[in-house]
Amino acid sequence: MAPVEGDDVRIRPIDPSERRELLLEERILRSQIMRERSSAYWFAATKWGIAGLVIGICAGGYLMYVAMLGSVPLVENSMFRAQAVEAARAQLEQASGVDPAEEPAEQAPRR
């Protein structure tokens, strides 16, 4: 708006004490904003950290379960083989008439 004749324009000088108060209030406001911003960052970091920890625990447990399911057939086969070898050895010892408690002192080296 353009000034109209008869309007008085008054410029009020800024008192140095008011200026100091305004600067102090501005500093306080900036420090509060910085403090709130940093607390918001910490909250977000904590939330994502805990969420990541929980997701990691769940994923690790699931992968361990899958690995266990994959290794069960291998362990089962090796146990069956060991039982078959043990049964064959016992059968051979019974057929040859050797007492398993009486082992020869020196066995011939196998080649």
Backbone as ProteinMPNN parsed JSONL, in Angstrom:
{"seq_chain_A": "MAPVEGDDVRIRPIDPSERRELLLEERILRSQIMRERSSAYWFAATKWGIAGLVIGICAGGYLMYVAMLGSVPLVENSMFRAQAVEAARAQLEQASGVDPAEEPAEQAPRR", "coords_chain_A": {"N_chain_A": [[0.847, -1.177, 0.0], [0.441, 2.167, -0.748], [1.564, 5.092, 0.947], [-0.832, 7.334, 2.259], [-1.796, 10.758, 2.063], [-1.638, 12.517, 5.031], [-1.427, 10.361, 6.681], [0.474, 9.275, 9.329], [3.67, 8.081, 9.584], [5.242, 6.169, 11.816], [8.225, 5.365, 13.21], [9.459, 3.187, 15.401], [12.066, 3.105, 17.603], [14.258, 0.363, 18.382], [14.623, -0.883, 21.509], [17.634, -1.488, 23.266], [17.584, -3.357, 25.389], [15.272, -4.811, 24.85], [16.021, -5.908, 22.446], [18.098, -7.594, 23.256], [16.613, -9.378, 24.81], [14.978, -10.494, 22.817], [16.935, -11.763, 21.232], [17.909, -13.583, 23.126], [15.602, -15.13, 23.6], [15.336, -16.198, 21.053], [17.663, -17.761, 20.869], [17.153, -19.592, 22.943], [14.876, -20.827, 21.9], [15.959, -21.992, 19.565], [17.778, -23.789, 20.742], [16.016, -25.48, 22.092], [14.63, -26.557, 19.925], [16.735, -27.92, 18.665], [17.334, -29.778, 20.668], [14.933, -31.238, 20.818], [14.903, -32.266, 18.255], [17.18, -33.889, 18.264], [16.422, -35.729, 20.219], [14.29, -36.881, 18.902], [15.651, -38.127, 16.8], [17.164, -40.0, 18.251], [15.081, -41.532, 19.309], [13.949, -42.606, 16.961], [16.161, -44.04, 16.014], [16.506, -45.883, 18.077], [14.078, -47.234, 17.976], [14.187, -48.4, 15.389], [16.469, -49.893, 15.767], [15.743, -51.779, 17.736], [13.648, -53.014, 16.38], [15.087, -54.116, 14.25], [16.702, -55.892, 15.66], [14.803, -57.718, 16.671], [13.732, -58.698, 14.261], [16.051, -59.85, 13.235], [16.526, -61.872, 15.125], [14.273, -63.495, 14.713], [14.618, -64.209, 11.992], [17.085, -65.537, 12.155], [16.438, -67.696, 13.851], [14.563, -69.019, 12.219], [16.168, -69.709, 9.997], [18.018, -71.402, 11.241], [16.292, -73.477, 11.944], [15.509, -74.378, 9.396], [18.001, -75.247, 8.458], [18.461, -77.296, 10.271], [16.396, -79.056, 9.582], [17.295, -79.762, 7.062], [19.623, -81.165, 7.645], [18.835, -83.403, 9.048], [18.109, -85.774, 7.485], [20.698, -86.549, 6.595], [22.07, -87.139, 8.98], [20.451, -89.173, 9.896], [20.847, -91.146, 7.911], [23.59, -91.677, 8.293], [23.526, -92.734, 10.863], [22.014, -95.062, 10.451], [23.781, -96.42, 8.753], [25.955, -96.814, 10.474], [24.769, -98.501, 12.362], [24.234, -100.677, 10.713], [26.835, -101.468, 9.998], [27.812, -102.161, 12.509], [26.082, -104.28, 13.153], [26.778, -106.08, 11.124], [29.448, -106.588, 11.777], [29.129, -107.82, 14.284], [27.723, -110.086, 13.482], [29.614, -111.337, 11.853], [31.615, -111.882, 13.714], [30.265, -113.702, 15.33], [29.875, -115.779, 13.536], [32.488, -116.581, 12.954], [33.364, -117.48, 15.341], [34.852, -116.055, 17.158], [35.497, -114.564, 20.219], [34.306, -111.441, 21.209], [35.388, -110.242, 23.465], [37.887, -111.262, 23.714], [40.51, -110.067, 22.273], [43.046, -110.195, 19.85], [46.514, -109.668, 20.726], [48.31, -108.403, 18.988], [47.477, -107.053, 15.97], [47.396, -107.772, 12.515], [48.617, -105.404, 10.203], [46.364, -103.555, 8.207], [45.926, -103.427, 4.711]], "CA_chain_A": [[0.0, 0.0, 0.0], [1.165, 3.442, -0.789], [1.113, 5.972, 2.024], [-1.818, 8.355, 1.903], [-1.486, 12.004, 2.753], [-2.254, 12.632, 6.337], [-1.016, 9.22, 7.516], [1.767, 9.463, 9.978], [4.476, 6.867, 9.68], [6.063, 6.266, 13.017], [9.239, 4.318, 13.338], [9.79, 3.068, 16.808], [13.41, 2.541, 17.76], [14.303, -0.861, 19.185], [15.354, -0.701, 22.765], [18.68, -2.517, 23.366], [17.204, -4.434, 26.309], [14.313, -5.665, 24.127], [16.781, -6.65, 21.439], [18.774, -8.675, 23.969], [15.593, -10.373, 25.172], [14.597, -11.21, 21.597], [18.037, -12.662, 20.883], [17.938, -14.653, 24.12], [14.467, -16.016, 23.312], [15.64, -16.918, 19.816], [18.652, -18.79, 21.216], [16.471, -20.626, 23.729], [14.012, -21.568, 20.976], [16.821, -22.834, 18.723], [18.324, -24.897, 21.534], [14.921, -26.431, 22.33], [14.384, -27.266, 18.664], [17.834, -28.869, 18.479], [17.186, -30.839, 21.661], [13.815, -32.089, 20.409], [15.298, -32.969, 17.04], [18.104, -34.969, 18.62], [15.676, -36.783, 20.915], [13.517, -37.598, 17.879], [16.586, -39.011, 16.108], [17.47, -41.117, 19.146], [13.895, -42.385, 19.386], [13.85, -43.358, 15.706], [17.264, -45.003, 15.956], [16.22, -46.945, 19.042], [12.956, -48.028, 17.462], [14.657, -49.229, 14.287], [17.441, -50.852, 16.298], [15.018, -52.874, 18.389], [12.936, -53.753, 15.33], [16.089, -54.912, 13.545], [17.113, -56.98, 16.542], [13.721, -58.713, 16.697], [13.684, -59.332, 12.938], [17.24, -60.692, 13.136], [16.323, -63.072, 15.946], [13.289, -64.35, 14.031], [15.225, -64.761, 10.776], [18.103, -66.498, 12.569], [15.759, -68.903, 14.325], [13.978, -69.719, 11.072], [17.241, -70.305, 9.199], [18.548, -72.543, 11.993], [15.304, -74.547, 11.823], [15.617, -74.919, 8.037], [19.265, -75.986, 8.383], [18.289, -78.533, 11.031], [15.582, -79.965, 8.779], [18.119, -80.255, 5.961], [20.67, -82.075, 8.11], [18.255, -84.599, 9.675], [18.291, -86.986, 6.667], [22.109, -86.954, 6.577], [22.377, -87.763, 10.273], [19.699, -90.426, 9.946], [21.544, -92.124, 7.065], [24.85, -92.093, 8.917], [23.204, -93.602, 12.001], [21.63, -96.373, 9.916], [24.994, -97.072, 8.265], [26.732, -97.249, 11.636], [24.081, -99.664, 12.92], [24.423, -101.806, 9.796], [28.224, -101.914, 10.133], [27.925, -102.825, 13.81], [25.383, -105.57, 13.062], [27.579, -106.967, 10.268], [30.628, -106.987, 12.546], [28.688, -108.787, 15.296], [27.366, -111.323, 12.78], [30.864, -111.948, 11.407], [32.296, -112.422, 14.883], [29.538, -114.901, 15.77], [30.084, -116.853, 12.559], [33.864, -117.063, 13.006], [33.581, -118.067, 16.646], [35.774, -115.227, 17.944], [34.83, -113.846, 21.31], [34.693, -110.026, 21.102], [36.156, -109.828, 24.64], [39.264, -111.712, 23.505], [41.083, -109.502, 21.058], [44.471, -110.544, 19.752], [47.396, -108.603, 21.215], [48.804, -107.662, 17.833], [46.724, -107.338, 14.751], [48.161, -107.524, 11.296], [48.204, -104.125, 9.608], [45.478, -103.678, 7.039], [46.365, -102.683, 3.526]], "C_chain_A": [[0.887, 1.233, 0.0], [0.672, 4.331, 0.343], [0.17, 7.059, 1.491], [-1.461, 9.62, 2.68], [-2.244, 12.066, 4.059], [-1.912, 11.471, 7.247], [0.357, 9.508, 8.093], [2.47, 8.113, 10.061], [5.398, 7.047, 10.873], [7.021, 5.07, 13.06], [9.674, 4.308, 14.791], [11.19, 2.482, 16.927], [13.366, 1.315, 18.675], [15.187, -0.599, 20.388], [16.418, -1.801, 22.875], [18.313, -3.648, 24.312], [16.183, -5.362, 25.656], [15.039, -6.518, 23.093], [17.524, -7.824, 22.088], [17.796, -9.777, 24.343], [15.169, -11.18, 23.957], [15.69, -12.193, 21.175], [18.123, -13.844, 21.845], [16.803, -15.645, 23.883], [14.722, -16.839, 22.055], [16.657, -18.036, 20.081], [18.008, -19.934, 21.992], [15.6, -21.483, 22.825], [14.837, -22.499, 20.089], [17.375, -24.016, 19.508], [17.244, -25.933, 21.844], [14.626, -27.238, 21.077], [15.479, -28.3, 18.427], [17.714, -30.054, 19.431], [16.06, -31.792, 21.263], [14.169, -32.889, 19.166], [16.225, -34.128, 17.377], [17.382, -36.081, 19.372], [14.813, -37.562, 19.933], [14.416, -38.553, 17.104], [16.917, -40.228, 16.968], [16.293, -42.072, 19.251], [13.783, -43.238, 18.133], [14.95, -44.408, 15.621], [17.022, -46.17, 16.901], [15.116, -47.852, 18.531], [13.422, -48.946, 16.341], [15.69, -50.249, 14.759], [16.767, -52.044, 16.947], [14.264, -53.696, 17.358], [13.909, -54.634, 14.554], [16.561, -56.098, 14.362], [16.065, -58.088, 16.562], [13.643, -59.444, 15.362], [14.882, -60.265, 12.763], [17.111, -61.976, 13.935], [15.361, -64.03, 15.253], [13.899, -65.001, 12.794], [16.287, -65.8, 11.135], [17.503, -67.8, 13.066], [15.174, -69.711, 13.185], [15.065, -70.403, 10.251], [17.895, -71.481, 9.929], [17.605, -73.736, 11.897], [15.394, -75.201, 10.448], [16.901, -75.731, 7.892], [19.161, -77.313, 9.132], [17.471, -79.538, 10.225], [16.382, -80.538, 7.615], [19.158, -81.263, 6.418], [20.116, -83.353, 8.732], [18.406, -85.834, 8.787], [19.744, -87.459, 6.628], [22.496, -87.67, 7.864], [21.686, -89.115, 10.372], [20.391, -91.506, 9.117], [22.838, -92.594, 7.712], [24.598, -92.981, 10.13], [22.81, -94.998, 11.523], [22.852, -97.125, 9.409], [25.829, -97.595, 9.426], [26.093, -98.474, 12.277], [24.273, -100.885, 12.032], [25.843, -102.351, 9.899], [28.404, -102.673, 11.441], [27.248, -104.193, 13.786], [26.18, -106.556, 12.215], [28.815, -107.456, 11.019], [30.245, -108.036, 13.591], [28.36, -110.126, 14.649], [28.626, -112.075, 12.335], [31.613, -112.574, 12.583], [31.599, -113.672, 15.404], [29.804, -116.064, 14.822], [31.502, -117.414, 12.645], [34.203, -117.674, 14.363], [34.555, -117.28, 17.505], [34.966, -114.497, 19.001], [35.262, -112.374, 21.247], [35.495, -109.543, 22.308], [37.624, -110.206, 24.487], [39.778, -111.141, 22.191], [42.544, -109.895, 21.006], [45.337, -109.35, 20.148], [47.903, -107.752, 20.061], [48.005, -108.073, 16.624], [47.615, -107.029, 13.559], [47.691, -106.204, 10.698], [47.372, -104.353, 8.358], [46.033, -102.838, 5.901], [45.296, -102.669, 2.503]], "O_chain_A": [[1.923, 1.301, 0.661], [-0.516, 4.324, 0.663], [0.373, 7.611, 0.41], [-0.91, 9.57, 3.779], [-3.41, 11.677, 4.122], [-2.085, 11.57, 8.462], [1.272, 9.936, 7.39], [1.91, 7.133, 10.553], [6.221, 7.961, 10.918], [6.609, 3.915, 12.953], [10.185, 5.294, 15.321], [11.444, 1.416, 16.367], [12.561, 1.235, 19.603], [16.331, -0.158, 20.278], [16.11, -2.96, 22.593], [18.69, -4.794, 24.067], [16.218, -6.572, 25.88], [14.717, -7.689, 22.892], [17.569, -8.92, 21.528], [18.102, -10.962, 24.212], [15.014, -12.399, 24.038], [15.395, -13.329, 20.803], [18.381, -14.972, 21.427], [17.009, -16.857, 23.955], [14.377, -18.019, 21.99], [16.509, -19.142, 19.56], [18.284, -21.104, 21.729], [15.575, -22.707, 22.953], [14.466, -23.654, 19.881], [17.433, -25.13, 18.988], [17.522, -27.132, 21.858], [14.4, -28.446, 21.143], [15.191, -29.43, 18.033], [17.963, -31.196, 19.045], [16.211, -33.01, 21.358], [13.782, -34.05, 19.036], [16.074, -35.225, 16.838], [17.696, -37.256, 19.183], [14.618, -38.766, 20.1], [14.003, -39.667, 16.782], [16.948, -41.354, 16.472], [16.481, -43.288, 19.28], [13.551, -44.444, 18.216], [14.701, -45.538, 15.203], [17.304, -47.318, 16.559], [15.199, -49.075, 18.635], [13.097, -50.133, 16.333], [15.775, -51.347, 14.21], [17.171, -53.187, 16.734], [14.234, -54.925, 17.437], [13.587, -55.779, 14.235], [16.793, -57.18, 13.824], [16.406, -59.268, 16.478], [13.503, -60.667, 15.329], [14.741, -61.352, 12.204], [17.533, -63.042, 13.485], [15.604, -65.236, 15.211], [13.723, -66.198, 12.567], [16.376, -66.839, 10.48], [17.996, -68.881, 12.744], [15.27, -70.938, 13.172], [14.903, -71.556, 9.851], [18.287, -72.457, 9.29], [18.055, -74.877, 11.783], [15.362, -76.427, 10.336], [16.891, -76.792, 7.269], [19.702, -78.328, 8.692], [17.801, -80.723, 10.183], [16.165, -81.685, 7.224], [19.539, -82.139, 5.642], [20.87, -84.307, 8.925], [18.806, -86.88, 9.299], [19.991, -88.665, 6.626], [23.175, -88.696, 7.829], [22.261, -90.083, 10.871], [20.511, -92.649, 9.56], [23.148, -93.785, 7.682], [25.382, -93.892, 10.396], [23.218, -95.998, 12.112], [22.958, -98.335, 9.608], [26.355, -98.706, 9.36], [26.8, -99.393, 12.692], [24.452, -101.998, 12.529], [26.039, -103.567, 9.888], [29.071, -103.707, 11.478], [27.779, -105.159, 14.335], [26.254, -107.738, 12.549], [29.185, -108.624, 10.902], [30.955, -109.027, 13.765], [28.679, -111.18, 15.199], [28.691, -113.3, 12.431], [32.177, -113.662, 12.461], [32.259, -114.602, 15.868], [29.942, -117.206, 15.26], [31.699, -118.61, 12.43], [35.239, -118.324, 14.503], [35.042, -117.809, 18.504], [33.92, -113.905, 18.732], [36.459, -112.088, 21.234], [36.211, -108.547, 22.207], [38.501, -109.557, 25.057], [39.503, -111.684, 21.121], [43.21, -109.922, 22.041], [44.966, -108.193, 19.946], [47.922, -106.524, 20.147], [47.87, -109.252, 16.297], [48.468, -106.142, 13.604], [46.493, -105.918, 10.689], [47.657, -105.244, 7.558], [46.529, -101.727, 6.086], [45.474, -102.091, 1.431]]}, "name": "protein", "num_of_chains": 1, "seq": "MAPVEGDDVRIRPIDPSERRELLLEERILRSQIMRERSSAYWFAATKWGIAGLVIGICAGGYLMYVAMLGSVPLVENSMFRAQAVEAARAQLEQASGVDPAEEPAEQAPRR"}
